[in-house]
Short mmCIF file of C-alpha atoms in Angstrom, two decimals:
data_model
loop_
_atom_site.label_atom_id
_atom_site.label_comp_id
_atom_site.label_asym_id
_atom_site.label_seq_id
_atom_site.Cartn_x
_atom_site.Cartn_y
_atom_site.Cartn_z
CA MET A 1 25.88 -18.88 2.39
CA GLY A 2 26.85 -19.95 -1.03
CA PHE A 3 29.10 -18.19 -3.20
CA HIS A 4 29.02 -18.32 -6.89
CA PHE A 5 31.82 -16.48 -8.52
CA CYS A 6 31.38 -17.84 -11.83
CA VAL A 7 28.07 -16.13 -12.48
CA ILE A 8 28.10 -12.96 -14.18
CA LEU A 9 26.70 -10.28 -12.29
CA CYS A 10 25.40 -7.22 -13.51
CA ILE A 11 24.14 -4.21 -11.37
CA VAL A 12 23.68 -1.02 -12.70
CA THR A 13 22.96 1.99 -10.50
CA LEU A 14 21.56 5.60 -11.03
CA MET A 15 21.25 7.46 -7.71
CA ALA A 16 18.24 5.64 -6.15
CA LYS A 17 17.79 3.67 -9.22
CA SER A 18 19.14 0.14 -9.91
CA SER A 19 18.85 -2.62 -12.47
CA PHE A 20 19.68 -6.32 -11.64
CA ASN A 21 20.03 -9.37 -13.88
CA HIS A 22 20.06 -13.14 -13.33
CA VAL A 23 18.04 -12.99 -10.13
CA GLN A 24 14.17 -14.07 -10.42
CA ILE A 25 11.18 -14.54 -8.13
CA GLY A 26 10.54 -18.27 -7.31
CA GLY A 27 7.40 -18.24 -5.83
CA VAL A 28 4.78 -16.28 -3.64
CA VAL A 29 2.43 -17.23 -1.04
CA THR A 30 0.17 -14.75 0.91
CA CYS A 31 -1.74 -15.69 4.27
CA VAL A 32 -4.63 -13.91 5.27
CA PRO A 33 -6.77 -14.36 8.71
CA PRO A 34 -10.08 -16.04 8.66
CA LEU A 35 -12.08 -13.58 10.47
CA GLU A 36 -13.62 -11.20 7.98
CA LYS A 37 -15.23 -7.92 8.67
CA CYS A 38 -17.68 -5.77 6.40
CA ILE A 39 -18.10 -2.04 6.57
CA ASP A 40 -22.14 -2.81 6.07
CA ASP A 41 -21.94 -4.09 9.67
CA GLU A 42 -20.51 -1.02 11.15
CA LEU A 43 -23.43 1.44 11.24
CA GLU A 44 -22.73 2.23 14.51
CA LEU A 45 -19.02 3.49 13.72
CA PHE A 46 -20.63 5.76 11.21
CA GLY A 47 -23.34 7.08 13.77
CA GLY A 48 -25.82 5.36 11.88
CA ASN A 49 -25.22 7.21 8.90
CA ALA A 50 -25.78 4.48 6.14
CA LYS A 51 -25.89 6.99 3.14
CA GLN A 52 -21.82 7.82 4.30
CA ILE A 53 -21.26 3.95 4.32
CA ALA A 54 -22.81 3.74 0.79
CA ARG A 55 -20.68 6.54 -0.38
CA LEU A 56 -17.67 4.82 1.19
CA LYS A 57 -18.40 1.67 -0.82
CA LYS A 58 -19.20 3.09 -4.10
CA THR A 59 -16.41 6.01 -4.22
CA ILE A 60 -13.50 4.56 -2.13
CA GLY A 61 -14.25 0.65 -2.66
CA LEU A 62 -14.27 0.06 1.13
CA ASP A 63 -15.91 -3.48 1.43
CA ARG A 64 -14.36 -6.50 3.42
CA ARG A 65 -11.72 -6.67 5.30
CA ARG A 66 -9.60 -9.57 6.85
CA VAL A 67 -8.42 -9.26 10.64
CA VAL A 68 -6.35 -11.19 13.23
CA GLU A 69 -7.79 -12.54 16.44
CA SER A 70 -5.94 -10.87 19.52
CA GLY A 71 -2.94 -12.99 19.86
CA THR A 72 -2.04 -13.74 16.33
CA THR A 73 0.72 -11.66 14.58
CA ALA A 74 2.27 -10.74 11.54
CA ALA A 75 4.72 -13.24 12.34
CA ASP A 76 2.50 -16.08 12.65
CA LEU A 77 0.63 -15.13 9.18
CA SER A 78 4.03 -14.92 7.38
CA GLU A 79 5.21 -18.16 8.95
CA THR A 80 2.43 -20.17 7.61
CA ALA A 81 3.20 -18.27 4.30
CA ALA A 82 6.91 -19.29 4.32
CA LYS A 83 6.30 -22.97 5.27
CA ARG A 84 3.70 -23.42 2.37
CA LEU A 85 5.95 -21.67 -0.03
CA LEU A 86 9.21 -23.89 0.98
CA GLU A 87 7.00 -26.91 0.98
CA GLN A 88 5.50 -26.23 -2.51
CA ALA A 89 8.81 -25.03 -4.29
CA GLY A 90 10.34 -28.00 -2.81
CA LEU A 91 12.94 -26.58 -0.96
CA THR A 92 14.30 -27.67 2.61
CA PRO A 93 15.22 -24.64 5.07
CA ASP A 94 18.77 -24.94 4.47
CA ALA A 95 18.10 -23.81 1.02
CA VAL A 96 17.56 -20.20 2.48
CA ASP A 97 20.51 -17.96 2.80
CA ALA A 98 18.85 -14.85 4.13
CA LEU A 99 16.00 -13.94 5.66
CA ILE A 100 14.34 -10.57 5.34
CA PHE A 101 11.26 -9.63 7.25
CA VAL A 102 9.44 -6.46 6.40
CA THR A 103 7.19 -5.46 8.86
CA GLN A 104 6.02 -2.34 11.06
CA THR A 105 3.98 -4.36 13.56
CA PRO A 106 6.77 -6.95 14.71
CA ASP A 107 6.09 -9.11 17.68
CA TYR A 108 8.70 -7.52 19.87
CA ALA A 109 10.47 -4.30 19.98
CA GLN A 110 13.59 -6.69 20.43
CA PRO A 111 14.48 -8.99 18.62
CA CYS A 112 13.58 -8.65 15.08
CA ASN A 113 10.73 -10.69 13.60
CA ALA A 114 13.45 -12.26 11.40
CA ALA A 115 15.31 -13.68 14.08
CA VAL A 116 12.23 -15.27 15.78
CA LEU A 117 11.18 -16.79 12.29
CA HIS A 118 14.74 -17.95 11.73
CA GLY A 119 14.19 -20.27 14.76
CA ARG A 120 10.70 -21.25 14.08
CA LEU A 121 11.51 -22.23 10.38
CA ASP A 122 14.41 -24.02 11.33
CA LEU A 123 16.80 -22.21 8.83
CA PRO A 124 20.39 -22.72 9.26
CA LYS A 125 23.14 -20.84 11.26
CA SER A 126 24.71 -19.64 8.30
CA CYS A 127 21.53 -17.77 7.11
CA ALA A 128 21.43 -13.83 7.78
CA ALA A 129 18.29 -12.39 9.11
CA LEU A 130 17.04 -8.76 9.38
CA ASP A 131 13.94 -6.57 9.68
CA VAL A 132 13.10 -3.73 7.44
CA ASN A 133 11.00 -1.17 9.29
CA LEU A 134 8.72 -0.11 6.03
CA GLY A 135 5.18 -0.16 5.50
CA CYS A 136 3.27 0.09 2.12
CA SER A 137 6.41 0.52 0.04
CA GLY A 138 8.48 -2.28 2.16
CA TYR A 139 7.65 -5.26 0.01
CA VAL A 140 9.41 -3.73 -3.07
CA TYR A 141 12.27 -2.38 -0.79
CA GLY A 142 12.52 -6.05 0.39
CA LEU A 143 12.88 -7.16 -3.28
CA TRP A 144 15.43 -4.50 -3.86
CA LEU A 145 17.71 -5.90 -0.95
CA ALA A 146 17.03 -9.41 -2.12
CA HIS A 147 18.20 -8.67 -5.39
CA MET A 148 21.45 -6.99 -4.06
CA MET A 149 22.06 -10.00 -1.74
CA VAL A 150 21.93 -12.47 -4.68
CA SER A 151 23.50 -10.06 -7.12
CA SER A 152 26.39 -9.39 -4.70
CA GLY A 153 27.05 -13.26 -4.64
CA GLY A 154 26.20 -13.62 -1.11
CA CYS A 155 23.24 -15.46 -1.44
CA GLU A 156 21.71 -18.09 -3.58
CA ARG A 157 18.20 -17.63 -2.42
CA VAL A 158 16.83 -15.22 -0.28
CA LEU A 159 13.21 -15.54 1.68
CA LEU A 160 11.59 -12.18 1.92
CA LEU A 161 8.59 -12.03 4.50
CA ALA A 162 6.26 -9.03 4.55
CA GLY A 163 3.14 -8.62 6.78
CA ASP A 164 1.41 -6.31 8.96
CA THR A 165 -1.56 -6.54 11.26
CA ILE A 166 -2.39 -2.60 11.26
CA SER A 167 -5.71 -3.55 12.34
CA ARG A 168 -4.33 -4.00 15.90
CA ILE A 169 -3.16 -0.36 16.03
CA VAL A 170 -5.75 1.39 14.66
CA ASN A 171 -8.37 2.68 17.11
CA PRO A 172 -11.95 1.04 16.18
CA LYS A 173 -13.75 4.26 17.00
CA ASP A 174 -11.57 6.02 14.31
CA ARG A 175 -13.30 6.15 10.79
CA ALA A 176 -10.65 7.66 9.16
CA VAL A 177 -8.40 4.39 9.22
CA ALA A 178 -10.21 1.47 10.99
CA PRO A 179 -12.47 0.70 7.82
CA LEU A 180 -9.50 0.73 5.47
CA PHE A 181 -7.07 -1.74 6.83
CA GLY A 182 -6.67 -5.54 6.93
CA ASP A 183 -4.10 -8.02 8.12
CA GLY A 184 -1.96 -10.50 5.87
CA GLY A 185 1.42 -12.10 5.77
CA SER A 186 3.62 -13.00 2.95
CA ALA A 187 6.50 -15.17 1.78
CA THR A 188 8.30 -14.74 -1.55
CA LEU A 189 11.54 -16.40 -2.73
CA VAL A 190 13.97 -14.53 -4.51
CA GLN A 191 16.67 -16.59 -6.06
CA ARG A 192 19.72 -16.57 -8.81
CA SER A 193 18.61 -17.51 -12.23
CA GLU A 194 20.73 -18.67 -15.12
CA CYS A 195 18.35 -16.92 -17.44
CA ALA A 196 18.64 -13.49 -18.16
CA SER A 197 15.93 -11.73 -16.32
CA ALA A 198 16.35 -8.06 -15.76
CA ALA A 199 14.85 -6.14 -13.10
CA TRP A 200 14.66 -2.30 -12.76
CA PHE A 201 14.26 -0.69 -9.34
CA SER A 202 13.46 2.94 -8.09
CA LEU A 203 13.47 3.70 -4.37
CA GLU A 204 12.30 7.31 -2.96
CA THR A 205 11.67 9.08 0.17
CA ASP A 206 10.32 12.17 1.45
CA GLY A 207 10.89 12.40 5.11
CA LYS A 208 9.37 15.82 5.81
CA GLY A 209 6.19 14.05 5.52
CA PHE A 210 6.91 11.58 8.35
CA ASP A 211 3.99 13.03 10.36
CA LYS A 212 1.33 12.48 7.86
CA LEU A 213 0.98 8.56 8.33
CA ILE A 214 2.21 7.96 12.00
CA VAL A 215 1.92 6.05 15.11
CA PRO A 216 2.94 9.04 17.32
CA ALA A 217 3.53 7.57 20.62
CA GLY A 218 4.83 4.08 22.06
CA GLY A 219 8.53 4.43 20.82
CA GLN A 220 11.43 6.17 22.52
CA ARG A 221 10.45 9.51 21.43
CA ALA A 222 7.25 9.54 23.12
CA PRO A 223 7.35 6.24 25.49
CA SER A 224 3.88 4.51 26.46
CA SER A 225 2.28 6.09 29.56
CA THR A 226 -1.36 6.72 30.82
CA GLU A 227 -1.38 9.97 28.77
CA THR A 228 -0.33 8.53 25.66
CA GLN A 229 -3.23 6.04 26.05
CA VAL A 230 -5.79 8.78 26.55
CA GLU A 231 -8.48 8.52 23.67
CA VAL A 232 -9.12 12.31 22.13
CA THR A 233 -11.94 12.94 19.81
CA ASP A 234 -10.77 15.22 16.74
CA GLU A 235 -12.82 17.78 14.72
CA ALA A 236 -14.05 15.36 12.50
CA GLY A 237 -15.41 13.16 15.47
CA ASN A 238 -12.72 10.47 15.02
CA ILE A 239 -11.50 8.80 18.28
CA ARG A 240 -7.82 7.76 18.69
CA CYS A 241 -4.97 8.12 21.25
CA GLN A 242 -1.25 8.65 21.01
CA GLU A 243 -0.57 5.24 20.41
CA ASN A 244 -2.95 4.61 17.69
CA LEU A 245 -2.36 4.89 13.97
CA PHE A 246 -3.15 8.65 12.66
CA MET A 247 -3.38 9.41 8.84
CA ASP A 248 -3.93 12.65 7.30
CA GLY A 249 -5.97 11.44 4.33
CA ALA A 250 -5.85 14.35 2.47
CA GLU A 251 -2.07 14.60 2.23
CA ILE A 252 -1.63 11.12 1.78
CA PHE A 253 -4.38 11.12 -1.07
CA ASN A 254 -2.17 14.14 -2.45
CA PHE A 255 1.21 12.49 -1.93
CA SER A 256 0.00 9.30 -3.88
CA ILE A 257 -1.59 10.76 -6.93
CA VAL A 258 1.30 13.24 -7.27
CA GLU A 259 4.40 10.83 -6.54
CA GLU A 260 3.42 7.31 -7.81
CA PRO A 261 2.45 8.38 -11.57
CA LYS A 262 5.76 10.38 -11.60
CA ALA A 263 7.81 7.43 -10.40
CA VAL A 264 6.19 5.00 -12.69
CA ARG A 265 6.95 7.27 -15.57
CA GLU A 266 10.41 7.57 -14.73
CA LEU A 267 10.98 3.99 -13.98
CA VAL A 268 9.60 2.93 -17.36
CA GLU A 269 11.95 5.42 -18.98
CA TYR A 270 14.87 4.29 -17.09
CA ALA A 271 14.28 0.59 -18.24
CA GLY A 272 14.02 1.93 -21.74
CA LEU A 273 10.55 0.51 -22.08
CA ASP A 274 7.15 2.22 -22.84
CA MET A 275 3.90 1.83 -20.84
CA ASP A 276 2.58 -0.74 -23.10
CA ALA A 277 5.49 -3.03 -22.63
CA VAL A 278 4.27 -3.66 -18.76
CA ASP A 279 1.39 -6.38 -18.88
CA TYR A 280 0.19 -5.29 -15.16
CA PHE A 281 0.86 -2.70 -12.78
CA VAL A 282 0.40 -4.09 -9.27
CA PHE A 283 0.38 -1.12 -6.95
CA HIS A 284 0.03 -1.27 -3.25
CA GLN A 285 -3.85 -1.92 -2.52
CA ALA A 286 -4.54 1.30 -0.90
CA ASN A 287 -8.00 1.78 -1.87
CA ARG A 288 -9.72 1.65 -5.40
CA TYR A 289 -10.11 5.29 -5.47
CA ILE A 290 -6.30 5.96 -4.81
CA LEU A 291 -5.44 3.28 -7.58
CA THR A 292 -8.13 4.54 -10.00
CA ASN A 293 -6.61 8.21 -9.53
CA ILE A 294 -3.09 7.07 -10.29
CA ALA A 295 -4.28 4.79 -13.15
CA LYS A 296 -6.20 7.53 -14.63
CA ARG A 297 -3.15 10.11 -14.56
CA LEU A 298 -0.95 7.22 -16.22
CA LYS A 299 -3.52 6.85 -18.66
CA ILE A 300 -3.27 2.88 -17.91
CA ASP A 301 -6.06 0.49 -19.00
CA LEU A 302 -7.72 -0.35 -15.66
CA ALA A 303 -7.76 -3.97 -16.85
CA LYS A 304 -4.05 -4.06 -16.47
CA VAL A 305 -4.22 -2.93 -12.56
CA PRO A 306 -5.39 -5.24 -10.05
CA MET A 307 -7.66 -3.54 -7.60
CA GLN A 308 -10.03 -6.16 -6.12
CA THR A 309 -7.60 -7.32 -3.46
CA VAL A 310 -8.26 -4.36 -1.31
CA GLU A 311 -12.04 -4.91 -1.51
CA ARG A 312 -11.74 -8.31 -0.35
CA TYR A 313 -9.11 -8.24 2.27
CA GLY A 314 -8.56 -4.53 3.15
CA ASN A 315 -5.44 -2.39 2.78
CA GLN A 316 -2.72 -5.14 4.12
CA SER A 317 0.28 -2.75 4.27
CA SER A 318 3.39 -4.47 3.39
CA ALA A 319 1.57 -7.77 2.19
CA SER A 320 -0.95 -6.05 -0.12
CA ILE A 321 1.11 -6.25 -3.66
CA PRO A 322 2.18 -9.87 -2.84
CA SER A 323 -1.34 -10.68 -1.76
CA ALA A 324 -2.74 -8.82 -5.31
CA MET A 325 -0.16 -11.00 -7.15
CA CYS A 326 -1.46 -14.15 -5.53
CA GLY A 327 -5.18 -13.46 -5.29
CA GLU A 328 -5.31 -11.74 -9.13
CA LEU A 329 -2.57 -13.07 -11.10
CA HIS A 330 -2.09 -16.27 -9.71
CA ASP A 331 -2.82 -18.28 -13.22
CA THR A 332 -0.92 -15.65 -15.19
CA LEU A 333 2.06 -15.90 -13.04
CA ARG A 334 2.51 -19.44 -12.94
CA SER A 335 1.84 -19.84 -16.78
CA ALA A 336 5.11 -20.75 -18.73
CA ASP A 337 4.39 -17.37 -20.76
CA SER A 338 6.85 -14.63 -19.04
CA THR A 339 4.82 -11.75 -17.48
CA ARG A 340 6.26 -8.43 -17.23
CA VAL A 341 4.71 -6.71 -14.17
CA LEU A 342 5.43 -3.47 -12.46
CA LEU A 343 4.81 -3.38 -8.59
CA SER A 344 4.76 -0.12 -6.72
CA GLY A 345 4.34 0.50 -3.25
CA PHE A 346 3.87 3.80 -1.32
CA GLY A 347 3.03 5.19 2.01
CA VAL A 348 4.38 5.61 5.65
CA GLY A 349 7.81 7.52 5.80
CA LEU A 350 6.71 9.09 3.40
CA SER A 351 8.47 6.28 1.15
CA TRP A 352 7.85 4.81 -2.58
CA ALA A 353 9.26 2.11 -4.34
CA SER A 354 8.90 0.57 -7.68
CA VAL A 355 10.26 -2.20 -9.80
CA ILE A 356 9.59 -3.59 -13.10
CA LEU A 357 10.50 -7.57 -13.54
CA ASP A 358 9.81 -10.44 -15.36
CA ILE A 359 7.74 -13.53 -13.84
CA ALA A 360 7.33 -16.94 -15.25
CA GLU A 361 6.39 -20.30 -13.95
CA LEU A 362 6.23 -19.99 -10.49
CA PRO A 363 5.74 -23.18 -8.78
CA VAL A 364 3.35 -21.84 -6.20
CA CYS A 365 1.40 -18.41 -6.24
CA GLU A 366 -1.52 -18.63 -3.77
CA ILE A 367 -3.68 -16.96 -0.85
CA ILE A 368 -4.27 -19.27 1.75
CA GLU A 369 -5.91 -18.87 5.08
CA TYR A 370 -4.45 -18.71 8.58
CA SER A 371 -5.14 -21.48 11.45
CA SER A 372 -3.77 -21.46 14.57
CA CYS A 373 -3.25 -25.34 13.80
CA ASN A 374 -1.23 -24.38 11.01
CA MET B 1 -12.82 27.98 -16.78
CA SER B 2 -15.41 29.95 -15.11
CA LEU B 3 -16.74 30.20 -11.60
CA GLU B 4 -20.15 28.53 -12.75
CA LYS B 5 -18.10 25.40 -14.17
CA PHE B 6 -16.33 25.27 -10.82
CA VAL B 7 -19.40 25.08 -8.77
CA GLU B 8 -20.96 22.37 -11.47
CA ASP B 9 -17.71 20.29 -10.82
CA PHE B 10 -17.96 20.79 -7.28
CA GLU B 11 -21.34 19.31 -7.14
CA GLU B 12 -20.38 16.47 -9.13
CA ALA B 13 -17.44 15.88 -6.90
CA VAL B 14 -19.22 16.10 -3.73
CA GLU B 15 -22.11 13.42 -4.16
CA ASP B 16 -25.35 13.56 -2.19
CA VAL B 17 -25.60 17.42 -3.44
CA GLU B 18 -28.57 18.03 -5.87
CA PRO B 19 -27.38 19.57 -8.89
CA GLY B 20 -27.88 23.24 -9.41
CA SER B 21 -28.36 23.36 -5.55
CA LEU B 22 -25.10 25.15 -4.87
CA THR B 23 -24.00 28.71 -5.79
CA ALA B 24 -20.87 30.56 -5.62
CA LEU B 25 -21.75 32.03 -2.19
CA THR B 26 -22.51 28.39 -0.95
CA LYS B 27 -20.50 27.85 2.38
CA TYR B 28 -19.06 24.48 1.57
CA ARG B 29 -17.95 23.37 4.78
CA GLU B 30 -21.55 23.77 6.30
CA LEU B 31 -22.98 21.31 4.03
CA GLU B 32 -24.18 17.92 5.28
CA ALA B 33 -22.34 16.05 2.77
CA TRP B 34 -19.13 17.69 3.46
CA ASP B 35 -16.82 15.23 5.25
CA SER B 36 -13.24 13.47 4.73
CA LEU B 37 -14.37 11.57 1.81
CA ALA B 38 -15.58 14.96 0.12
CA VAL B 39 -12.25 16.59 0.72
CA LEU B 40 -10.67 13.66 -1.01
CA THR B 41 -13.18 13.70 -4.20
CA VAL B 42 -12.79 17.64 -4.30
CA ILE B 43 -8.70 17.54 -4.06
CA ALA B 44 -8.98 14.72 -7.01
CA MET B 45 -11.44 16.79 -9.08
CA VAL B 46 -9.19 20.31 -8.66
CA ASP B 47 -6.10 18.08 -9.78
CA ALA B 48 -7.59 16.47 -12.66
CA GLU B 49 -9.85 19.42 -13.95
CA TYR B 50 -7.80 22.39 -12.87
CA ASP B 51 -4.35 20.83 -12.45
CA VAL B 52 -3.77 22.45 -9.17
CA ARG B 53 -2.64 20.68 -5.99
CA LEU B 54 -5.21 21.68 -3.44
CA LYS B 55 -4.11 21.22 0.15
CA ALA B 56 -6.37 20.07 3.09
CA GLU B 57 -5.69 23.49 4.59
CA MET B 58 -7.05 25.56 1.80
CA LEU B 59 -10.13 23.68 2.20
CA LYS B 60 -10.20 24.56 5.63
CA ALA B 61 -9.19 28.25 5.24
CA ASN B 62 -11.79 29.18 2.65
CA ASP B 63 -15.44 29.16 3.16
CA THR B 64 -17.48 29.92 -0.11
CA LEU B 65 -17.16 28.30 -3.16
CA GLU B 66 -16.09 31.68 -4.82
CA ALA B 67 -13.29 32.01 -2.11
CA LEU B 68 -12.29 28.51 -2.97
CA TYR B 69 -12.22 29.14 -6.89
CA ALA B 70 -10.31 32.13 -6.56
CA GLN B 71 -7.63 30.19 -4.43
CA VAL B 72 -7.68 27.54 -7.46
CA CYS B 73 -6.95 29.88 -9.91
CA GLY B 74 -4.58 31.95 -7.74
#
């Protein structure tokens, strides 16, 4: 790891809010699988109810999603993104001082994805590597950790990977979740900057809501067994087993429209800004209905809220924010003019996190398609 | 704020319901259009129009729109 004691570091903290200076994002790449599914083709899942599909498309904004084939993982997608990012940024593996992998769908129970990818990316032994077990809020948590690692003087450059394959843990016969989730992997560089570049973070948790979005079995609390694999039909007619993802949609919706606007307002105030000072609000791409409801409560111009990503790729969990940045803001973030963005993720935990930062002149900001030949 | 207005707001929130077809005594959970999406849109409507955080359990616990309205006002 590189140590640069000569750089003046500035970290200001207030409970779970913190601000940093002289740290910047140095590029973002998102990788999606080529296989596309469309809700229009899933009439059987909805019991032949075309009207319900039409309502879901119109109201929630469900449309297409990209999902992996069996055998492809979040690590594969993120590895492809990372290689592209390093290549386009003109960096060799030894320029990376730490690797963070945010995922809830790792390749193995042990070791962590970061260690596996450390080997596959040929990173140096001096490079720290760790996983973060978070979902939709995870990208911002990862950025926060990376900012701390750079600000502490321990790292010159952190490679943040965030990816999930939630499509592999939903039951395809569960209408409440199956049409929502897509897969994706991302890679982001967080590095020291000589220029003043402030970043303000807020991070929050409500563990009392842990069971509102959960895979109940398969871990140590309820190990995988024949019982946990028995499919059960709920009162709404959705089918899942204990090893599939369960979501209490109404409670997650309530959580999102209450906590997100509050968190955004508080962070903007903490940063000493007003809402107009933010050029784009990039929320976790849960679905169009949630995003529109959050934006309405914040009285934000919808033109400042990217939300096409979820309709193209599905809810990509930890990869959804970088996906929206790459898919909808690539030209803006690559331009020489600085853009002030507020990134905000919310979901499983329950956990939510937001950051305001300035981004300019990214050497790379793009979405690429996965190929097993990559 | 009135029961009549609440019934109208409910009709608007739950699509696929003919305007004017519901009454205060309508058992909303028996409507064909009542599904998980309708739960979300009604929660959002009550939050936006009545500034009340409606829990899914409250929607399950009541049967008529009149009873639901009383809970919202409660």
